[in-house]
Coordinates of C-alpha atoms and ligand atoms in Angstrom, one line a residue:
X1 CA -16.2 5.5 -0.9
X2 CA -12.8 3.5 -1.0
X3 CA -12.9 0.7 1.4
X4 CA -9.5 -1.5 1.7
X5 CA -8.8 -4.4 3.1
X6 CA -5.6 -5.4 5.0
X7 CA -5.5 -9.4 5.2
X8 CA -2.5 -9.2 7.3
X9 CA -2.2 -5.6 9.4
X10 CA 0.3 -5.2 11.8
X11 CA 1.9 -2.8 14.1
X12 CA 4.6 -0.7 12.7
X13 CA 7.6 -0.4 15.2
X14 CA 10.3 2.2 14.1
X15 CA 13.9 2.5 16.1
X16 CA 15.9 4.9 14.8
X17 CA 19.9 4.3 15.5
X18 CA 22.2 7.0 16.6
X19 CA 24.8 4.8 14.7
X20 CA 25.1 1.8 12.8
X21 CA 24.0 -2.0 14.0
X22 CA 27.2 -4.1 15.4
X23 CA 26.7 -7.7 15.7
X24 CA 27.2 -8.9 19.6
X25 CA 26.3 -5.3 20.9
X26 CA 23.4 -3.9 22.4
X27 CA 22.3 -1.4 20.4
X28 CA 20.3 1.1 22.6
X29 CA 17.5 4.0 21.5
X30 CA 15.1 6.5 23.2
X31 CA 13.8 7.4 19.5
X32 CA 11.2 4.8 18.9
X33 CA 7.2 5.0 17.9
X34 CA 4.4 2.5 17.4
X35 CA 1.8 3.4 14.2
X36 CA -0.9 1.2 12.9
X37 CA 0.6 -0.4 9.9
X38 CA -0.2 -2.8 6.8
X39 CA -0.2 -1.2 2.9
X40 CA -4.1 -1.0 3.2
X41 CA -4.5 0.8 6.4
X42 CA -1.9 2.9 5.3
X43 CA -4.0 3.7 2.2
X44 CA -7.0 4.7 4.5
X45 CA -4.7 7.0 6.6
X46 CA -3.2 8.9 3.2
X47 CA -7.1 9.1 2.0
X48 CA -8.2 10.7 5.2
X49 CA -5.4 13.4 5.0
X50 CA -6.3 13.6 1.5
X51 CA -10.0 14.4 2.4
X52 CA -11.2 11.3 0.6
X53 CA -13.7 9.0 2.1
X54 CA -12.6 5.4 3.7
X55 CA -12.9 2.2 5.7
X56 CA -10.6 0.1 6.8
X57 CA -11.2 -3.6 6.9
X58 CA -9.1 -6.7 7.3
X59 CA -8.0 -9.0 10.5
X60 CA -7.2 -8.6 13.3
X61 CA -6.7 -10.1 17.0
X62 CA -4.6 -9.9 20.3
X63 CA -3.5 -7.3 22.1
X64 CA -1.5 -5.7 19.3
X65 CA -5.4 -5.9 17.1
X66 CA -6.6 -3.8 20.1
X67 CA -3.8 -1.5 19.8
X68 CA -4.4 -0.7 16.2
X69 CA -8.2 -0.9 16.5
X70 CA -7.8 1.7 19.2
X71 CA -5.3 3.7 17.4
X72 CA -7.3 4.2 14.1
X73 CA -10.7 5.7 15.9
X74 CA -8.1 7.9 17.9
X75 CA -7.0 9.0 14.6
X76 CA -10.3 9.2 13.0
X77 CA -10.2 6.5 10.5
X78 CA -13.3 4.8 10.3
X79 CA -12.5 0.8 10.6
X80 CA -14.3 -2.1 10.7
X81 CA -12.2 -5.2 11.0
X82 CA -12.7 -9.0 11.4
X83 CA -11.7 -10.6 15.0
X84 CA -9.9 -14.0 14.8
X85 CA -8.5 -15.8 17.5
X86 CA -4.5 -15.2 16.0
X87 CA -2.2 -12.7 17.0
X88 CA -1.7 -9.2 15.1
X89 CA 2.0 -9.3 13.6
X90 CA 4.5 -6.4 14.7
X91 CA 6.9 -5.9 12.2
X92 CA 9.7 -3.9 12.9
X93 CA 12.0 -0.6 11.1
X94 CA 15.2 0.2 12.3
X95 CA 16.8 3.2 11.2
X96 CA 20.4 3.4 11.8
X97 CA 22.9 6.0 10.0
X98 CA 23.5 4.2 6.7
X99 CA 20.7 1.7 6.1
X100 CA 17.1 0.9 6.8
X101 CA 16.5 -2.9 7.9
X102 CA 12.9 -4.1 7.7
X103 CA 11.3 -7.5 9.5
X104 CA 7.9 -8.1 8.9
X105 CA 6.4 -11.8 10.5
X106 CA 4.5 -13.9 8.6
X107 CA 1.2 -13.2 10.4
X108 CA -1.5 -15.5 11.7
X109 CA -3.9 -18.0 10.1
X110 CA -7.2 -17.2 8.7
X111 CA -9.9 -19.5 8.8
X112 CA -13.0 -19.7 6.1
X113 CA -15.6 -18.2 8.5
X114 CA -13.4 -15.1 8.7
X115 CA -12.8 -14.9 4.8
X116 CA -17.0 -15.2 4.7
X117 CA -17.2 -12.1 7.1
X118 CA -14.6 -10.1 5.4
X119 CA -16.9 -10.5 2.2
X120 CA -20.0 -9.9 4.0
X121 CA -18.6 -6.7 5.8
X122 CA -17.2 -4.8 2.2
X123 CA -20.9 -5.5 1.1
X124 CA -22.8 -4.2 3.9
X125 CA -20.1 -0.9 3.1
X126 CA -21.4 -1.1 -0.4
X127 CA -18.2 0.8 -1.3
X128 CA -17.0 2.3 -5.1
X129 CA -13.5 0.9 -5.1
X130 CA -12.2 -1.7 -2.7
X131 CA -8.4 -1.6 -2.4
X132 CA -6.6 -5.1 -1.7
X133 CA -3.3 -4.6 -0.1
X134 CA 0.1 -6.1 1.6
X135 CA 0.9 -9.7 1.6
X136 CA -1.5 -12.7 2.4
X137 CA -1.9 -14.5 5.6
X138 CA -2.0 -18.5 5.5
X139 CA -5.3 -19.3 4.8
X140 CA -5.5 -16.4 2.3
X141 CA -4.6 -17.3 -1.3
X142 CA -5.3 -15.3 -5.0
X143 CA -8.4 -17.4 -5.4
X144 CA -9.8 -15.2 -2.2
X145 CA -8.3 -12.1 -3.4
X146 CA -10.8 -13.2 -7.3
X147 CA -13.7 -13.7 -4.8
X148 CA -13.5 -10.0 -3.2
X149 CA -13.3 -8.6 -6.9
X150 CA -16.3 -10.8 -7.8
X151 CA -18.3 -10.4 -4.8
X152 CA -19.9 -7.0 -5.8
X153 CA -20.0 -4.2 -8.9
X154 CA -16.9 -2.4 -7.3
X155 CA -14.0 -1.7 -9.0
X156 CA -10.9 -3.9 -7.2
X157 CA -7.2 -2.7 -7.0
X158 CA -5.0 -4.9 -5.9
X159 CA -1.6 -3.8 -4.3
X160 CA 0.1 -7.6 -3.4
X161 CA 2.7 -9.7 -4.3
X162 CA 3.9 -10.6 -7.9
X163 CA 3.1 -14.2 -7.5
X164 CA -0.1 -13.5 -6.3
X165 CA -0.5 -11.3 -9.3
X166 CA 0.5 -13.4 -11.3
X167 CA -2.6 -15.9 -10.5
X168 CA -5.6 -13.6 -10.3
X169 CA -8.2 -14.4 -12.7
X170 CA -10.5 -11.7 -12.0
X171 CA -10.8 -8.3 -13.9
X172 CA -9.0 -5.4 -11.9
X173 CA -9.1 -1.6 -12.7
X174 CA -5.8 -1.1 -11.2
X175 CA -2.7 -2.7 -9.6
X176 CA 0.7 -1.4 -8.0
X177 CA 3.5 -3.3 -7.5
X178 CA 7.0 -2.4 -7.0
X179 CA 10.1 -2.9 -9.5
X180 CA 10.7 -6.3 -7.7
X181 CA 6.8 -7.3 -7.9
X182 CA 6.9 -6.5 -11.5
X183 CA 9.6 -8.4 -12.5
X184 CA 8.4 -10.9 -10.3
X185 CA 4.3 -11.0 -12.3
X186 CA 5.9 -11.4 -15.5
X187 CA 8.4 -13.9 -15.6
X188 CA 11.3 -11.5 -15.6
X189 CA 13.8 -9.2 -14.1
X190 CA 13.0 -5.5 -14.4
X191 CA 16.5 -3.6 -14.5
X192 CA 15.5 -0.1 -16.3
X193 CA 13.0 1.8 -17.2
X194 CA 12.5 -0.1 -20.6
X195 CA 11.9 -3.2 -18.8
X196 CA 9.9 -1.9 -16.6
X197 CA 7.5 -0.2 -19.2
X198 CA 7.1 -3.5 -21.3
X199 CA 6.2 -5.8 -17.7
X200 CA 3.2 -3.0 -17.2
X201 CA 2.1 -3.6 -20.8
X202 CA 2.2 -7.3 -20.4
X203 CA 0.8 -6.8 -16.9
X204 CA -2.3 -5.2 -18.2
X205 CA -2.8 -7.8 -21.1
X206 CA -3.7 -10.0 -18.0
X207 CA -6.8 -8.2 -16.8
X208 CA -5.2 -5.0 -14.8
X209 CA -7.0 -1.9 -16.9
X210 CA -4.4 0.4 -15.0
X211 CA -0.9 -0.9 -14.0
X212 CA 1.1 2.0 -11.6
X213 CA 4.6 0.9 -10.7
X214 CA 6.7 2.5 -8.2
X215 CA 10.4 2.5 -9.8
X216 CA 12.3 3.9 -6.8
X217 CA 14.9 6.5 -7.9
X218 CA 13.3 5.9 -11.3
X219 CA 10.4 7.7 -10.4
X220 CA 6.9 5.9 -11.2
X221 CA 5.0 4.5 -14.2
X222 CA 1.5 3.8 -14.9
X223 CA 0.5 1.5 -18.1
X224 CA -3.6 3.0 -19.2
X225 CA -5.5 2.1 -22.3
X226 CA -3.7 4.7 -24.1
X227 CA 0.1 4.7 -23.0
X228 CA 2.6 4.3 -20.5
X229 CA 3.2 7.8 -18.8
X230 CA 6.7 7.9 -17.1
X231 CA 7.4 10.6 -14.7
X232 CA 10.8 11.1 -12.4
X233 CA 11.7 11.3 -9.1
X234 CA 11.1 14.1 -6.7
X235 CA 14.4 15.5 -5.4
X236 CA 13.3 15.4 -1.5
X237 CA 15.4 14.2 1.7
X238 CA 14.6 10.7 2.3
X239 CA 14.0 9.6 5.9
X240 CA 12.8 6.6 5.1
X241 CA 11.1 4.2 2.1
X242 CA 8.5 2.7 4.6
X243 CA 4.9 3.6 3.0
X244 CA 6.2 4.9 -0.1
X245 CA 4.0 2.6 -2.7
X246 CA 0.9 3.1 0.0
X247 CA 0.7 7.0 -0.6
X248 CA 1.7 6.7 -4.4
X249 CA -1.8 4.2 -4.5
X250 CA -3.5 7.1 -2.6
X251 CA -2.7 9.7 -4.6
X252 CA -3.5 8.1 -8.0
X253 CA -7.0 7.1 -6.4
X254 CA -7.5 10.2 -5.0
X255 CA -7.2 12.2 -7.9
X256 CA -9.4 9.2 -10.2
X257 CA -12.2 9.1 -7.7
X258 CA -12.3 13.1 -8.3
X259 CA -12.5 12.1 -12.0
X260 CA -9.2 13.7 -12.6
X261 CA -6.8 12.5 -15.8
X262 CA -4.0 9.6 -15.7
X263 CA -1.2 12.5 -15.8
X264 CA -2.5 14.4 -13.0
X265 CA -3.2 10.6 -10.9
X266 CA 0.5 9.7 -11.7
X267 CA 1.4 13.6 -10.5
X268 CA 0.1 13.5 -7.0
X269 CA 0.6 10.0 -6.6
X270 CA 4.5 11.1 -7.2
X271 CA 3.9 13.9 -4.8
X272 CA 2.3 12.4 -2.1
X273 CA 4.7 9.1 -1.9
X274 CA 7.6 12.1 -2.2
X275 CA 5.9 13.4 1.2
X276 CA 5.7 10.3 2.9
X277 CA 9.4 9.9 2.0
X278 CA 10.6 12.8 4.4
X279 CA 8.6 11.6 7.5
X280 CA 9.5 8.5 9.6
X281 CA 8.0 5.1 9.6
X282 CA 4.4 5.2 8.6
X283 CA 3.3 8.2 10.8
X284 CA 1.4 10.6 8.1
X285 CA 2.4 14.1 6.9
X286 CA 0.6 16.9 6.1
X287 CA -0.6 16.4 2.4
X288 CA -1.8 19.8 1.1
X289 CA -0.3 22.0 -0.9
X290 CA 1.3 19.2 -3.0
X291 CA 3.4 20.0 -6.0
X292 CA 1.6 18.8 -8.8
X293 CA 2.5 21.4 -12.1
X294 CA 3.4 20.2 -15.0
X295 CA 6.8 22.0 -14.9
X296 CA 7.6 20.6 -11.9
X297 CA 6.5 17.2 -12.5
X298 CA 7.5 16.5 -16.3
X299 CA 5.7 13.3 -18.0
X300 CA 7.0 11.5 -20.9
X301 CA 4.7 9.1 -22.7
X302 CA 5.6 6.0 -24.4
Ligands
F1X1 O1 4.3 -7.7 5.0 P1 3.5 -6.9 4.0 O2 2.1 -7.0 4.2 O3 3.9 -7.1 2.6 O4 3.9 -5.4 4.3 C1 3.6 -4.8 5.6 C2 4.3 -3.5 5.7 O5 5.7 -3.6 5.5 O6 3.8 -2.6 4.6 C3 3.6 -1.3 5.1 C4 4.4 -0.4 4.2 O7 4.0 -0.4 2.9 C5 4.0 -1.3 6.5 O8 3.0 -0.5 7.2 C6 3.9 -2.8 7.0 O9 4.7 -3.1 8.0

């Protein structure tokens, strides 16, 4: 079973625009929705389309905790989440002609009794893999994020910042950042796909076994034992980005905990963040019949 853990989950509130944002102007909009959000809930909500076992975990409070709480058994995704007394964050999407603006709050603050729950809930799970994803509350720092991936014989994949990254100290089977987050966990700027390949390689020097980067238009990467495997871009409509590097993650799980190869991970990791692309906000797509040939998804090795 995959368990992840959201340290700071929020509610996802899309607006799409009929036209662009003016400053001074009241924008107006009937085409709005509210999802359960956060990278590891959205993980949980791929797996479960993808017929993989889950459970979500993480913090929560407030009305807007409720809400998500609520939303997740209505949507059949086994939770089990950590009250505090803080507020759940709402970050917001607005979708207007030509861009895509994203505001996410910072979140509330976690104490140390919550941080010994969380621990005690993923073990009472007794889960294979436990997923850490999305940025850290105050209260949260990589020294809790070591302790999780110490805690129990499961294999940890972290999905978080490149700072935070940077300071884990633990050993990891897998992590996922973006171009940015790359750049950002080794000390550099990642402009092309060279870059990009020699930041994964570093990346798993530091105790990541796998490293699988989402490059954007540049497709994906992921840095094994053996070699870096590089595969393009789908050519799909994009609605919007939101979610993109969750469904990549729970793709490439999905086919590992099946025992699959690296290529065919990276394949319908590609596929499923391709799927999630077309769709709005986080709301989650149908995910079968994924394109996952070899023709159709080329992979160079390097
Ligand atoms: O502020 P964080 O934790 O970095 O990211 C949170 C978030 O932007 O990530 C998900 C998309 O990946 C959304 O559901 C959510 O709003």
């Amino acid at each position: 079973m995959i368990l992840t853990v959201t340290p700071n989950p929020a509610v996802d509130h899309t607006l799409q625009l009929e036209s662009d944002l003016v400053s001074d102007t009241v924008a107006r909009t009937d085409t709005t929705r509210l999802d359960p959000g956060g990278k590891g809930i959205n993980v949980s909500e791929f797996l479960v389309e993808l017929d993989v076992e889950t459970v979500a975990t993480g913090f929560v409070g407030g009305f807007l905790g409720q809400f998500l709480r609520e939303e997740l058994t209505m949507r059949e995704i086994t939770n089990d989440f950590i009250e505090i007394s803080g507020h759940t964050r709402l970050n917001t999407t607005i979708l207007a002609p030509q861009s895509e603006y994203k505001i996410n709050q910072n979140g509330p603050t976690i104490a140390d009794s919550s941080t010994n729950r969380l621990i005690e809930t993923i073990k009472r799970h007794d889960p294979e893999i436990v997923v850490i994803a999305g940025s850290l509350p105050s209260g949260i720092n990589p020294r809790t994020i070591d302790q999780i991936a110490e805690a129990g014989t499961w294999e940890t994949v972290v999905d978080v910042a490149g700072d935070v990254l940077r300071d884990l100290q633990a050993e990891y089977a897998l992590c996922k950042p973006n171009r940015v987050e790359l750049g950002a966990a080794t000390g550099g700027t990642v402009d092309s796909l060279d870059d990009a390949i020699s930041a994964a390689r570093k990346l798993r020097k530091h105790g990541f076994k796998h490293v699988v980067a989402s490059l954007g238009k540049n497709g994906a990467i992921m840095a094994t034992p053996d070699a870096v495997l590089h595969i393009p871009a789908l050519d799909v409509d994009v609605i919007d980005t939101v979610g993109a590097g969750d469904a990549l993650l729970s793709g490439v799980l999905t086919e590992r905990q099946q025992g699959g190869s690296s290529e065919a991970a990276l394949r319908t990791g590609v596929a499923v963040a391709s799927r999630v692309i077309s769709v709005s906000g986080t709301s989650v797509p149908p995910l079968d019949d994924l394109t996952t040939t070899a023709e159709e998804m080329p992979i160079t090795a390097y």
